[in-house]
CSV table of C-alpha atoms and ligand atoms in Angstrom, one decimal:
chain,number,residue,atom,x,y,z
F,7,UNK,CA,-21.0,-17.2,-28.4
F,8,UNK,CA,-22.3,-14.0,-26.7
F,9,UNK,CA,-21.2,-10.7,-28.2
F,10,UNK,CA,-20.5,-7.4,-26.4
F,11,UNK,CA,-19.8,-3.8,-27.5
F,12,UNK,CA,-16.4,-2.1,-27.0
F,13,UNK,CA,-14.2,0.6,-28.2
F,14,UNK,CA,-11.3,-0.3,-30.5
F,15,UNK,CA,-8.7,2.0,-29.0
F,16,UNK,CA,-10.3,5.1,-27.4
F,17,UNK,CA,-13.7,6.8,-27.1
F,18,UNK,CA,-12.4,9.8,-29.0
F,19,UNK,CA,-9.9,8.2,-31.4
F,20,UNK,CA,-11.8,9.4,-34.5
F,21,UNK,CA,-14.8,11.6,-35.4
F,22,UNK,CA,-18.2,10.0,-35.3
F,23,UNK,CA,-16.7,6.8,-33.9
F,24,UNK,CA,-19.0,4.2,-32.5
F,25,UNK,CA,-18.3,1.0,-30.5
F,26,UNK,CA,-17.8,-2.2,-32.4
F,27,UNK,CA,-19.3,-5.6,-31.4
F,28,UNK,CA,-16.9,-8.3,-30.3
F,29,UNK,CA,-17.1,-11.9,-28.9
F,30,UNK,CA,-17.3,-11.8,-25.1
F,31,UNK,CA,-13.8,-12.3,-23.7
F,32,UNK,CA,-12.9,-14.9,-21.0
F,33,UNK,CA,-11.7,-12.9,-18.0
F,34,UNK,CA,-10.8,-15.6,-15.5
F,35,UNK,CA,-7.7,-17.2,-16.9
F,36,UNK,CA,-5.4,-19.5,-14.9
F,37,UNK,CA,-2.1,-17.8,-16.1
F,38,UNK,CA,-2.6,-14.0,-16.1
F,39,UNK,CA,-6.2,-13.7,-14.9
F,40,UNK,CA,-8.2,-10.6,-14.1
F,41,UNK,CA,-10.6,-10.0,-11.3
F,42,UNK,CA,-12.9,-7.1,-12.1
F,43,UNK,CA,-14.4,-5.4,-9.1
F,44,UNK,CA,-18.2,-5.9,-8.8
F,45,UNK,CA,-20.6,-8.4,-10.1
F,46,UNK,CA,-20.2,-9.6,-13.7
F,47,UNK,CA,-23.1,-8.3,-15.8
F,48,UNK,CA,-24.5,-10.7,-18.3
F,49,UNK,CA,-22.5,-10.7,-21.5
F,50,UNK,CA,-24.5,-8.7,-24.1
F,51,UNK,CA,-24.3,-5.5,-26.1
F,52,UNK,CA,-24.8,-2.6,-23.7
F,53,UNK,CA,-25.3,1.1,-24.6
F,54,UNK,CA,-22.2,3.2,-24.2
F,55,UNK,CA,-22.2,5.2,-20.9
F,56,UNK,CA,-23.5,2.3,-18.9
F,57,UNK,CA,-21.6,0.3,-16.3
F,58,UNK,CA,-22.3,-2.9,-18.3
F,59,UNK,CA,-20.7,-1.3,-21.4
F,60,UNK,CA,-17.6,-0.2,-19.4
F,61,UNK,CA,-17.3,-3.7,-17.8
F,62,UNK,CA,-17.2,-5.6,-21.1
F,63,UNK,CA,-15.3,-2.9,-22.9
F,64,UNK,CA,-12.5,-3.1,-20.3
F,65,UNK,CA,-12.6,-6.9,-20.2
F,66,UNK,CA,-12.2,-7.0,-24.0
F,67,UNK,CA,-9.3,-4.5,-24.1
F,68,UNK,CA,-7.4,-6.1,-21.2
F,69,UNK,CA,-7.9,-9.6,-22.5
F,70,UNK,CA,-6.6,-8.5,-25.9
F,71,UNK,CA,-3.5,-7.0,-24.3
F,72,UNK,CA,-2.9,-10.2,-22.2
F,73,UNK,CA,-3.4,-12.4,-25.3
F,74,UNK,CA,-0.9,-10.3,-27.3
F,75,UNK,CA,1.8,-10.2,-24.6
F,76,UNK,CA,1.1,-13.8,-23.5
F,77,UNK,CA,2.8,-14.9,-26.8
F,78,UNK,CA,6.0,-13.2,-25.9
F,79,UNK,CA,6.1,-14.0,-22.2
F,80,UNK,CA,7.6,-17.2,-20.7
F,81,UNK,CA,5.0,-19.9,-19.7
F,82,UNK,CA,5.6,-19.3,-16.0
F,83,UNK,CA,4.8,-15.6,-16.1
F,84,UNK,CA,2.5,-14.6,-13.3
F,85,UNK,CA,1.3,-11.3,-11.9
F,86,UNK,CA,3.5,-9.8,-9.2
F,87,UNK,CA,1.0,-10.5,-6.5
F,88,UNK,CA,0.8,-14.1,-7.5
F,89,UNK,CA,-3.0,-14.1,-8.0
F,90,UNK,CA,-5.5,-12.6,-10.4
F,91,UNK,CA,-4.9,-8.9,-11.1
F,92,UNK,CA,-7.7,-6.8,-9.5
F,93,UNK,CA,-9.3,-4.2,-11.9
F,94,UNK,CA,-11.3,-1.4,-10.3
F,95,UNK,CA,-13.0,0.5,-13.2
F,96,UNK,CA,-14.3,3.3,-11.0
F,97,UNK,CA,-12.4,4.1,-7.8
F,98,UNK,CA,-13.6,7.7,-7.5
F,99,UNK,CA,-13.4,11.1,-8.9
F,100,UNK,CA,-10.1,12.0,-10.7
F,101,UNK,CA,-8.5,12.2,-14.1
F,102,UNK,CA,-6.1,9.4,-13.3
F,103,UNK,CA,-5.3,5.7,-13.3
F,104,UNK,CA,-2.7,3.6,-11.5
F,105,UNK,CA,-1.0,0.3,-11.0
F,106,UNK,CA,0.2,-0.6,-7.5
F,107,UNK,CA,1.2,-4.2,-7.8
F,108,UNK,CA,-2.1,-5.4,-6.5
F,109,UNK,CA,-4.6,-3.8,-8.9
F,110,UNK,CA,-5.2,-1.6,-11.9
F,111,UNK,CA,-7.3,1.4,-10.7
F,112,UNK,CA,-9.3,3.8,-12.8
F,113,UNK,CA,-11.3,7.0,-12.1
F,114,UNK,CA,-13.9,9.3,-13.6
F,115,UNK,CA,-14.6,13.0,-13.8
F,116,UNK,CA,-17.1,15.2,-15.5
F,117,UNK,CA,-15.5,17.7,-17.8
F,118,UNK,CA,-17.6,20.3,-19.7
F,119,UNK,CA,-20.6,18.0,-19.2
F,120,UNK,CA,-18.8,14.9,-20.5
F,121,UNK,CA,-18.4,11.9,-18.1
F,122,UNK,CA,-14.8,10.8,-18.7
F,123,UNK,CA,-13.9,7.3,-17.3
F,124,UNK,CA,-10.2,6.6,-17.7
F,125,UNK,CA,-11.1,2.9,-17.5
F,126,UNK,CA,-13.3,3.3,-20.6
F,127,UNK,CA,-10.3,3.9,-22.9
F,128,UNK,CA,-8.5,0.8,-24.3
F,129,UNK,CA,-5.4,3.0,-24.6
F,130,UNK,CA,-5.4,3.8,-20.9
F,131,UNK,CA,-6.4,0.2,-19.9
F,132,UNK,CA,-3.6,-1.3,-21.9
F,133,UNK,CA,-1.1,1.3,-20.7
F,134,UNK,CA,-1.8,0.3,-17.1
F,135,UNK,CA,-1.7,-3.3,-18.1
F,136,UNK,CA,1.8,-2.6,-19.6
F,137,UNK,CA,3.0,-1.5,-16.2
F,138,UNK,CA,1.7,-4.7,-14.6
F,139,UNK,CA,3.3,-6.9,-17.4
F,140,UNK,CA,6.6,-5.1,-17.3
F,141,UNK,CA,6.6,-5.7,-13.5
F,142,UNK,CA,6.3,-9.4,-14.1
F,143,UNK,CA,9.1,-9.4,-16.7
F,144,UNK,CA,11.5,-7.2,-14.7
F,145,UNK,CA,10.4,-6.6,-11.1
F,146,UNK,CA,13.7,-4.9,-10.3
F,147,UNK,CA,12.6,-1.8,-12.3
F,148,UNK,CA,9.9,-1.1,-9.7
F,149,UNK,CA,12.1,0.6,-7.1
F,150,UNK,CA,15.0,1.8,-9.2
F,151,UNK,CA,15.8,5.4,-8.3
F,152,UNK,CA,16.3,6.4,-12.0
F,153,UNK,CA,14.4,8.9,-14.1
F,154,UNK,CA,15.2,6.8,-17.2
F,155,UNK,CA,14.0,3.6,-15.7
F,156,UNK,CA,10.7,5.2,-14.5
F,157,UNK,CA,10.3,6.7,-18.0
F,158,UNK,CA,10.8,3.4,-19.7
F,159,UNK,CA,8.0,2.0,-17.5
F,160,UNK,CA,5.7,4.7,-19.0
F,161,UNK,CA,7.0,4.1,-22.5
F,162,UNK,CA,6.3,0.3,-22.2
F,163,UNK,CA,2.7,1.2,-21.2
F,164,UNK,CA,2.3,3.3,-24.3
F,165,UNK,CA,3.8,0.6,-26.5
F,166,UNK,CA,1.5,-1.9,-24.9
F,167,UNK,CA,-1.5,0.3,-25.9
F,168,UNK,CA,-0.2,0.5,-29.5
F,169,UNK,CA,0.5,-3.2,-29.9
F,170,UNK,CA,-2.8,-4.2,-28.2
F,171,UNK,CA,-4.7,-1.9,-30.6
F,172,UNK,CA,-2.8,-3.5,-33.6
F,173,UNK,CA,-4.2,-6.8,-32.6
F,174,UNK,CA,-7.5,-5.7,-34.2
F,175,UNK,CA,-7.7,-6.3,-37.9
F,176,UNK,CA,-10.0,-3.3,-38.2
F,177,UNK,CA,-7.4,-1.0,-36.6
F,178,UNK,CA,-4.6,-2.4,-38.8
F,179,UNK,CA,-6.7,-1.7,-41.9
F,180,UNK,CA,-7.5,1.9,-40.9
F,181,UNK,CA,-3.9,2.7,-39.8
F,182,UNK,CA,-2.3,1.4,-43.0
F,183,UNK,CA,-4.9,3.3,-45.1
F,184,UNK,CA,-4.5,6.6,-43.1
F,185,UNK,CA,-0.7,6.5,-43.1
F,186,UNK,CA,-0.1,5.1,-46.6
F,187,UNK,CA,1.6,2.2,-45.0
F,188,UNK,CA,4.1,4.5,-43.2
F,189,UNK,CA,3.6,3.6,-39.5
F,190,UNK,CA,5.9,6.4,-38.3
F,191,UNK,CA,3.2,8.9,-39.3
F,192,UNK,CA,0.6,10.1,-36.8
F,193,UNK,CA,-2.4,7.8,-36.7
F,194,UNK,CA,-5.0,6.4,-34.4
F,195,UNK,CA,-2.4,4.1,-32.8
F,196,UNK,CA,0.3,6.8,-32.4
F,197,UNK,CA,-2.2,9.0,-30.6
F,198,UNK,CA,-2.6,7.7,-27.0
F,199,UNK,CA,-5.7,8.3,-24.9
F,200,UNK,CA,-7.4,11.0,-26.9
F,201,UNK,CA,-10.3,11.4,-24.5
F,202,UNK,CA,-8.2,11.6,-21.3
F,203,UNK,CA,-5.9,14.1,-23.1
F,204,UNK,CA,-8.9,16.2,-24.1
F,205,UNK,CA,-10.2,16.2,-20.5
F,206,UNK,CA,-6.8,17.3,-19.0
F,207,UNK,CA,-6.4,19.9,-21.8
F,208,UNK,CA,-9.5,21.7,-20.6
F,209,UNK,CA,-7.8,22.7,-17.3
F,210,UNK,CA,-4.1,22.4,-18.2
F,211,UNK,CA,-3.9,23.3,-21.9
F,212,UNK,CA,-0.1,22.8,-22.2
F,213,UNK,CA,0.2,19.7,-20.1
F,214,UNK,CA,-0.7,17.2,-22.9
F,215,UNK,CA,-0.3,17.1,-26.7
F,216,UNK,CA,-2.8,19.0,-28.9
F,217,UNK,CA,-4.5,15.9,-30.2
F,218,UNK,CA,-4.3,13.3,-27.4
F,219,UNK,CA,-2.5,12.6,-24.1
F,220,UNK,CA,0.8,11.7,-25.8
F,221,UNK,CA,1.5,11.2,-29.5
F,222,UNK,CA,4.2,8.6,-30.2
F,223,UNK,CA,5.1,10.6,-33.3
F,224,UNK,CA,7.3,13.5,-32.2
F,225,UNK,CA,10.7,15.1,-32.8
F,226,UNK,CA,12.5,14.7,-29.4
F,227,UNK,CA,16.2,13.8,-29.5
F,228,UNK,CA,17.7,12.1,-26.5
F,229,UNK,CA,19.0,14.2,-23.7
F,230,UNK,CA,20.3,13.0,-20.4
F,231,UNK,CA,17.2,13.3,-18.2
F,232,UNK,CA,19.2,14.4,-15.1
F,233,UNK,CA,20.0,17.6,-17.1
F,234,UNK,CA,16.4,18.4,-17.9
F,235,UNK,CA,14.0,20.7,-16.0
F,236,UNK,CA,11.5,18.9,-13.7
F,237,UNK,CA,8.6,20.2,-15.6
F,238,UNK,CA,7.9,21.7,-19.1
F,239,UNK,CA,4.9,22.1,-21.4
F,240,UNK,CA,4.1,19.1,-23.6
F,241,UNK,CA,5.9,20.7,-26.5
F,242,UNK,CA,9.3,20.3,-24.7
F,243,UNK,CA,11.0,17.5,-22.8
F,244,UNK,CA,11.3,17.4,-19.1
F,245,UNK,CA,12.6,14.9,-16.6
F,246,UNK,CA,9.0,14.0,-15.6
F,247,UNK,CA,8.7,10.3,-16.6
F,248,UNK,CA,5.6,10.6,-18.9
F,249,UNK,CA,7.3,13.5,-20.7
F,250,UNK,CA,10.7,11.8,-21.1
F,251,UNK,CA,9.2,8.5,-22.0
F,252,UNK,CA,8.2,10.0,-25.4
F,253,UNK,CA,11.8,9.8,-26.6
F,254,UNK,CA,11.9,6.0,-26.4
F,255,UNK,CA,8.3,5.5,-27.6
F,256,UNK,CA,8.9,7.6,-30.7
F,257,UNK,CA,12.1,5.7,-31.5
F,258,UNK,CA,10.4,2.4,-30.9
F,259,UNK,CA,7.5,3.3,-33.2
F,260,UNK,CA,10.0,4.3,-35.9
F,261,UNK,CA,11.7,0.9,-35.5
F,262,UNK,CA,8.3,-0.8,-35.9
F,263,UNK,CA,7.7,1.2,-39.1
F,264,UNK,CA,11.1,0.2,-40.3
F,265,UNK,CA,10.4,-3.5,-39.5
F,266,UNK,CA,7.1,-3.2,-41.4
F,267,UNK,CA,8.8,-1.4,-44.3
F,268,UNK,CA,11.2,-4.3,-44.7
F,269,UNK,CA,8.4,-6.9,-44.8
F,270,UNK,CA,6.0,-4.9,-47.0
F,271,UNK,CA,3.1,-3.0,-45.5
F,272,UNK,CA,0.0,-5.2,-45.6
F,273,UNK,CA,-2.5,-6.0,-42.8
F,274,UNK,CA,-1.1,-9.5,-42.5
F,275,UNK,CA,2.6,-8.4,-42.3
F,276,UNK,CA,1.7,-5.7,-39.8
F,277,UNK,CA,0.2,-8.4,-37.6
F,278,UNK,CA,3.3,-10.5,-37.9
F,279,UNK,CA,5.7,-7.7,-37.4
F,280,UNK,CA,3.8,-6.5,-34.3
F,281,UNK,CA,4.3,-10.0,-32.8
F,282,UNK,CA,8.0,-9.9,-33.6
F,283,UNK,CA,8.3,-6.5,-32.0
F,284,UNK,CA,6.8,-7.8,-28.7
F,285,UNK,CA,9.1,-10.7,-28.7
F,286,UNK,CA,12.1,-8.4,-29.2
F,287,UNK,CA,11.0,-6.0,-26.5
F,288,UNK,CA,10.5,-8.7,-23.9
F,289,UNK,CA,13.9,-10.3,-24.7
F,290,UNK,CA,15.6,-6.9,-24.5
F,291,UNK,CA,14.0,-6.0,-21.2
F,292,UNK,CA,14.9,-9.4,-19.7
F,293,UNK,CA,18.6,-8.9,-20.6
F,294,UNK,CA,19.1,-5.1,-20.3
F,295,UNK,CA,21.4,-3.8,-17.6
F,296,UNK,CA,19.4,-1.6,-15.2
F,297,UNK,CA,21.8,1.4,-15.6
F,298,UNK,CA,21.1,5.1,-15.4
F,299,UNK,CA,21.1,5.3,-19.2
F,300,UNK,CA,18.5,2.5,-19.4
F,301,UNK,CA,17.1,3.5,-22.8
F,302,UNK,CA,20.5,2.7,-24.4
F,303,UNK,CA,20.6,-0.6,-22.6
F,304,UNK,CA,17.2,-1.6,-23.9
F,305,UNK,CA,18.0,-0.4,-27.4
F,306,UNK,CA,21.2,-2.5,-27.4
F,307,UNK,CA,19.1,-5.4,-26.0
F,308,UNK,CA,16.8,-5.1,-29.0
F,309,UNK,CA,19.7,-5.4,-31.4
F,310,UNK,CA,21.1,-8.3,-29.5
F,311,UNK,CA,17.7,-10.0,-29.4
F,312,UNK,CA,17.2,-9.5,-33.1
F,313,UNK,CA,20.5,-11.2,-33.8
F,314,UNK,CA,19.4,-14.3,-31.8
F,315,UNK,CA,15.7,-14.5,-32.6
F,316,UNK,CA,15.6,-13.3,-36.2
F,317,UNK,CA,19.2,-13.6,-37.4
F,318,UNK,CA,19.5,-9.9,-37.6
F,319,UNK,CA,16.6,-9.4,-40.0
F,320,UNK,CA,15.5,-6.2,-38.4
F,321,UNK,CA,19.0,-4.9,-37.6
F,322,UNK,CA,19.3,-2.0,-40.0
F,323,UNK,CA,15.8,-0.6,-39.1
F,324,UNK,CA,16.4,-0.9,-35.4
F,325,UNK,CA,19.8,0.8,-35.7
F,326,UNK,CA,18.4,3.6,-37.8
F,327,UNK,CA,15.5,4.3,-35.3
F,328,UNK,CA,17.5,4.3,-32.1
F,329,UNK,CA,20.7,5.9,-33.4
F,330,UNK,CA,18.5,8.5,-35.2
F,331,UNK,CA,17.0,9.6,-31.8
F,332,UNK,CA,20.4,9.6,-30.0
F,333,UNK,CA,19.2,6.8,-27.7
F,334,UNK,CA,22.2,4.8,-29.0
F,335,UNK,CA,25.4,6.5,-30.1
F,336,UNK,CA,26.7,5.4,-33.4
F,337,UNK,CA,29.8,3.8,-32.0
F,338,UNK,CA,27.8,2.1,-29.3
F,339,UNK,CA,25.4,0.7,-31.9
F,340,UNK,CA,28.3,-0.8,-33.8
F,341,UNK,CA,29.9,-2.3,-30.7
F,342,UNK,CA,26.5,-3.7,-29.8
F,343,UNK,CA,26.1,-5.4,-33.1
F,344,UNK,CA,29.5,-7.0,-32.9
F,345,UNK,CA,29.0,-8.3,-29.4
F,346,UNK,CA,25.3,-9.0,-29.6
F,347,UNK,CA,25.2,-12.8,-29.8
F,348,UNK,CA,27.8,-13.3,-27.1
F,349,UNK,CA,26.1,-11.0,-24.6
F,350,UNK,CA,22.6,-12.3,-25.2
F,351,UNK,CA,23.9,-15.8,-24.8
F,352,UNK,CA,25.1,-14.9,-21.3
F,353,UNK,CA,22.3,-15.6,-18.8
F,354,UNK,CA,20.2,-12.4,-18.0
F,355,UNK,CA,20.6,-11.2,-14.5
F,356,UNK,CA,16.9,-11.3,-13.8
F,357,UNK,CA,17.3,-11.9,-10.1
F,358,UNK,CA,20.1,-9.4,-9.5
F,359,UNK,CA,19.0,-6.9,-6.9
F,360,UNK,CA,20.0,-3.2,-7.2
F,361,UNK,CA,22.4,-1.8,-4.8
F,362,UNK,CA,21.0,0.3,-2.0
F,363,UNK,CA,22.9,3.6,-1.5
F,364,UNK,CA,22.4,6.6,0.7
F,365,UNK,CA,21.4,9.8,-1.0
F,366,UNK,CA,21.9,13.1,0.8
F,367,UNK,CA,18.7,15.3,0.7
F,368,UNK,CA,18.0,18.7,2.1
F,369,UNK,CA,14.8,17.6,3.8
F,370,UNK,CA,14.2,21.0,5.5
F,371,UNK,CA,13.2,22.5,2.1
F,372,UNK,CA,10.3,20.0,2.0
F,373,UNK,CA,9.3,20.1,5.7
F,374,UNK,CA,11.3,17.1,6.8
F,375,UNK,CA,14.4,16.9,8.9
F,376,UNK,CA,15.8,14.0,6.9
F,377,UNK,CA,19.4,14.3,5.8
F,378,UNK,CA,19.7,11.0,3.9
F,379,UNK,CA,17.5,8.6,2.2
F,380,UNK,CA,18.3,5.0,1.3
F,381,UNK,CA,17.3,4.2,-2.4
F,382,UNK,CA,17.9,1.4,-4.9
F,383,UNK,CA,20.3,3.0,-7.3
F,384,UNK,CA,20.6,2.1,-10.9
F,385,UNK,CA,23.9,0.4,-11.9
F,386,UNK,CA,26.8,2.4,-13.1
F,387,UNK,CA,28.2,2.1,-16.6
F,388,UNK,CA,30.3,-1.0,-17.4
F,389,UNK,CA,33.1,-1.1,-19.9
F,390,UNK,CA,31.0,-3.0,-22.5
F,391,UNK,CA,27.6,-1.4,-21.8
F,392,UNK,CA,25.8,0.7,-24.4
F,393,UNK,CA,25.8,4.5,-24.4
F,394,UNK,CA,23.5,7.2,-25.7
F,395,UNK,CA,24.6,10.0,-28.0
F,396,UNK,CA,25.8,13.4,-26.8
F,397,UNK,CA,23.9,16.3,-28.3
F,398,UNK,CA,27.0,17.4,-30.2
F,399,UNK,CA,29.4,14.6,-30.9
F,400,UNK,CA,30.1,11.0,-29.8
F,401,UNK,CA,28.8,9.1,-26.8
F,402,UNK,CA,27.5,10.5,-23.5
F,403,UNK,CA,28.9,9.1,-20.3
F,404,UNK,CA,26.0,7.7,-18.2
F,405,UNK,CA,25.2,9.4,-15.0
F,406,UNK,CA,26.8,7.8,-11.9
F,407,UNK,CA,24.4,5.9,-9.6
F,408,UNK,CA,24.8,8.6,-7.0
F,409,UNK,CA,23.9,11.5,-9.4
F,410,UNK,CA,21.1,9.5,-11.1
F,411,UNK,CA,19.5,8.7,-7.7
F,412,UNK,CA,19.9,12.2,-6.3
F,413,UNK,CA,18.2,13.7,-9.4
F,414,UNK,CA,15.4,11.2,-9.2
F,415,UNK,CA,14.7,11.9,-5.5
F,416,UNK,CA,15.0,15.7,-5.9
F,417,UNK,CA,12.4,15.5,-8.8
F,418,UNK,CA,10.0,13.4,-6.7
F,419,UNK,CA,10.2,15.8,-3.8
F,420,UNK,CA,9.8,18.9,-6.0
F,421,UNK,CA,6.7,17.4,-7.6
F,422,UNK,CA,5.2,16.4,-4.2
F,423,UNK,CA,5.2,12.7,-5.1
F,424,UNK,CA,6.6,11.5,-1.8
F,425,UNK,CA,4.3,10.4,1.1
F,426,UNK,CA,6.1,11.0,4.3
F,427,UNK,CA,3.1,10.5,6.6
F,428,UNK,CA,4.6,7.3,8.1
F,429,UNK,CA,7.4,9.4,9.6
F,430,UNK,CA,5.4,12.3,10.9
F,431,UNK,CA,1.7,11.4,10.8
F,432,UNK,CA,0.5,14.4,12.6
F,433,UNK,CA,2.6,17.0,10.8
F,434,UNK,CA,2.5,18.6,7.4
F,435,UNK,CA,4.2,16.3,4.8
F,436,UNK,CA,5.7,17.0,1.5
F,437,UNK,CA,3.4,14.8,-0.6
F,438,UNK,CA,-0.1,15.8,-1.6
F,439,UNK,CA,-2.8,13.2,-0.8
F,440,UNK,CA,-3.7,11.1,-3.8
F,441,UNK,CA,-0.8,12.5,-5.8
F,442,UNK,CA,2.1,10.5,-4.4
F,443,UNK,CA,3.9,7.6,-6.1
F,444,UNK,CA,6.5,6.9,-3.3
F,445,UNK,CA,6.6,6.7,0.4
F,446,UNK,CA,9.3,7.1,3.1
F,447,UNK,CA,9.6,4.1,5.4
F,448,UNK,CA,11.6,4.1,8.5
F,449,UNK,CA,13.7,1.0,9.2
F,450,UNK,CA,15.9,1.1,12.3
F,451,UNK,CA,17.7,4.4,12.1
F,452,UNK,CA,17.4,4.7,8.3
F,453,UNK,CA,14.7,6.1,6.1
F,454,UNK,CA,14.1,4.3,2.8
F,455,UNK,CA,12.3,5.5,-0.3
F,456,UNK,CA,9.9,2.9,-1.7
F,457,UNK,CA,7.6,3.0,-4.7
F,458,UNK,CA,3.9,2.5,-4.1
F,459,UNK,CA,2.5,2.9,-7.6
F,460,UNK,CA,2.8,4.2,-11.1
F,461,UNK,CA,0.0,6.7,-11.8
F,462,UNK,CA,-0.9,8.9,-14.8
F,463,UNK,CA,-1.0,12.4,-13.4
F,464,UNK,CA,0.9,14.5,-16.0
F,465,UNK,CA,-0.1,18.0,-14.9
F,466,UNK,CA,1.7,18.0,-11.6
F,467,UNK,CA,2.8,21.4,-10.3
F,468,UNK,CA,5.3,22.2,-7.7
F,469,UNK,CA,3.9,21.5,-4.3
F,470,UNK,CA,3.7,24.4,-1.8
F,471,UNK,CA,6.2,24.1,0.9
F,472,UNK,CA,4.7,23.4,4.3
F,473,UNK,CA,5.2,26.1,6.9
F,474,UNK,CA,6.4,23.8,9.7
F,475,UNK,CA,9.2,21.3,9.7
F,476,UNK,CA,8.4,17.7,10.3
F,477,UNK,CA,9.8,15.3,12.9
F,478,UNK,CA,13.4,14.5,13.3
F,479,UNK,CA,14.4,11.1,11.9
X,529,ZN,ZN1,1.8,4.9,-16.7
């Protein structure tokens, strides 16, 4: 079999790191296949920095991620577009990457003389892959007007990068040695996208963590995202989804550490626990109610899935991790455990569409004479649904669908993430080209907010207000 050269997790994940050689992966699979843009170079060991190296490095990382998640996904899982997922490893100059339901797109930029390709980092590759996989598991999350749902999409991407890296025996060995078997300590796998983080840090020093793009080991306690500022340095939480995602990712990594602690920390048990963790997460996402406090719903789903799949073997560790972070309130965790089996046995509402509601916006502030947008709102709380912890005592009431949607829309507009060119193509629009994630689409007399993609820009700054108002709608 041919061998290729590839990074294990990131080009800058350790000092003096060199690529490893690996068997050439099979890219064209019938089930969750990939279609890399451009001709396939012959499979052999290429020198780093060449396009042949980047091609096989990306094919290796993405195949590893698909192989890992394939074990947890149902047999009939397919990409959202219903065909091979297109992968463009170099779509132009930027420090970015995105998933738009058709393709995974990566970029490059030269920073301090170093050519940084986002598609050269297995961490970034498997993060984007995570967006695509979550979209196959729960497509209703795509358009949900909820900060917490968008943040979970980012968290799932980071978890996908961690679990894909742990597929490698060499990484498991290093991580166990470096952390003394305590997976909740900072390590190569907790540090996501070291090189991209370094590149962004050169121009925006406080936009990313000091040692990588995002470290899954942090000290953030749950807050209702609608109450957070729209931007903050990396040392604080904001409602920006990449920032807020760190609460869930950290709790989840702690739960993985607890699961490993229960089984005994060896490379073999780490491999087994990582597989169990993926099965739990997929089951939780399939059943979790898409509510404004979505983190709590997924955490409750994990406890419920553990009761069914593993007879509650990981219950105490999961509860400690998610209650400890305030993602689940203590009373909610108890209630979840008592009702876990019954609720998981009920068929998941995979096909249930989210309700469309009208959200009032002051479009003039953003150069648009739009008074109302139609959005897909998250569901409201139900009598039995899980709750997060209040910062002081007890449980926190979930934001109403109206408040959650309004906060989500306001954040997008403030960050310049909405493309309104379809409404007023010749006028100034609130979104910055290449920086938008959503678009405004006119349908009859209504204007609807629709997601176009998930991208990885974390250093967004408030957009300048255009001088002239846009067209009436
Ligand atoms: Zn992302």
